[in-house]
Amino acid sequence: MTEFENIQQFRQGIIPADWMQNMNLDDFLGAMDEQTLPARQMLANYQCAVYEVETKFKVLNERLGIKYDGNPIESIKTRVKSLESIILKVQRKKLPLSIESIEENIRDIAGIRVICSFEEDVFRIARYFLEQDDITLIEKKDYINNPKPNGYRSLHLIVQVPIFTELGKKQVYVEVQLRTIAMDFWASLEHKLRYKKTLTAEQLEALSKELAICADECADLDRRMEYVRSEIVPEN
Ligand code: 0O2
């Protein structure tokens, strides 16, 4: 069979994904776009994993809301990376181009961000989540106790969660970011600054310094708000 015929069959899901080992970029782009069956199946798996994990946090929010008299989660945001940004990341990291390589190496395709009012709730929710026996912790980065030099604070977890499809059980990587409202407010603004291309180097430096000060003030606000809560609701 010619390579063209192979690609056509792969696009229709006739040839299995492991046929695609270490492709070059042109062949990969020829074989995969968001409309092809293998790409749709891969992205759907991540969407399913997001549903699973989001539901877990909603359940915890409901139950812990009773135990601690007030819902710990303010909001949840979810996303699945587009195929285009997945491919850009594979290229940036110089990884082999194949579905297997993407599924093993790109661990933030399914992303879920959990926003809490208080720092204490961030760690409590994370603990209850990680205690669940179908969740496997792969990596934890505590940027709350160890903030990044720019002031970024959040708790990051890379976990594996099982999804159950018509093809059976599959473990899928999910990135979970947990943070307070203040940390989220800061990170959103810093994210805008990072992608603003029209600033001069001097403006960028000045605004980065200002943001670093804001990060300290956000951390201080979190601590003070938590103190007030502990006085109002001591059983927390
Ligand atoms: P976006 O646009 O939000 O998706 P990785 O590149 O993921 O393999 P890394 O960078 O070591 O490895 O992962 P880390 O530190 O866990 O950061 C992953 C994500 O956390 C980022 O994804 C951001 O969403 C967020 N993040 C990390 N550092 C910062 C920061 O300094 N400022 C802000 N605003 N967000 C941060 P992406 O894909 O880089 O960006």
mmCIF file of C-alpha atoms in Angstrom, residues 2 30 34 36 45 65 79 99 102 106 116-117 122 130 133 141 148 170 181 195 197 203 213 218 225-226 229:
data_model
loop_
_atom_site.group_PDB
_atom_site.id
_atom_site.type_symbol
_atom_site.label_atom_id
_atom_site.label_comp_id
_atom_site.label_asym_id
_atom_site.label_seq_id
_atom_site.Cartn_x
_atom_site.Cartn_y
_atom_site.Cartn_z
ATOM 1 C CA THR A 2 1.320 3.513 -0.751
ATOM 2 C CA GLY A 30 -1.540 15.218 6.361
ATOM 3 C CA GLU A 34 -9.453 17.935 13.930
ATOM 4 C CA THR A 36 -10.242 12.857 11.334
ATOM 5 C CA ASN A 45 -10.844 11.082 25.570
ATOM 6 C CA GLY A 65 -19.961 22.533 51.913
ATOM 7 C CA ARG A 79 -10.447 23.312 28.729
ATOM 8 C CA ILE A 99 -0.621 9.861 19.027
ATOM 9 C CA ILE A 102 1.294 12.998 22.502
ATOM 10 C CA ILE A 106 1.808 16.184 26.740
ATOM 11 C CA CYS A 116 -11.370 28.681 46.032
ATOM 12 C CA SER A 117 -11.896 31.673 48.301
ATOM 13 C CA VAL A 122 -7.147 24.805 48.150
ATOM 14 C CA LEU A 130 -5.937 12.851 45.824
ATOM 15 C CA ASP A 133 -8.494 5.559 44.839
ATOM 16 C CA LYS A 141 4.110 21.493 42.073
ATOM 17 C CA LYS A 148 7.711 31.435 41.118
ATOM 18 C CA LYS A 170 -8.115 4.090 29.542
ATOM 19 C CA ILE A 181 -9.566 34.093 43.850
ATOM 20 C CA TYR A 195 1.220 37.884 25.649
ATOM 21 C CA LYS A 197 3.730 42.150 22.296
ATOM 22 C CA GLN A 203 7.597 49.027 30.180
ATOM 23 C CA ILE A 213 4.502 43.683 44.429
ATOM 24 C CA CYS A 218 -2.437 39.214 47.163
ATOM 25 C CA MET A 225 -8.947 37.007 54.942
ATOM 26 C CA GLU A 226 -8.191 33.525 56.208
ATOM 27 C CA ARG A 229 -12.645 33.566 58.549
#
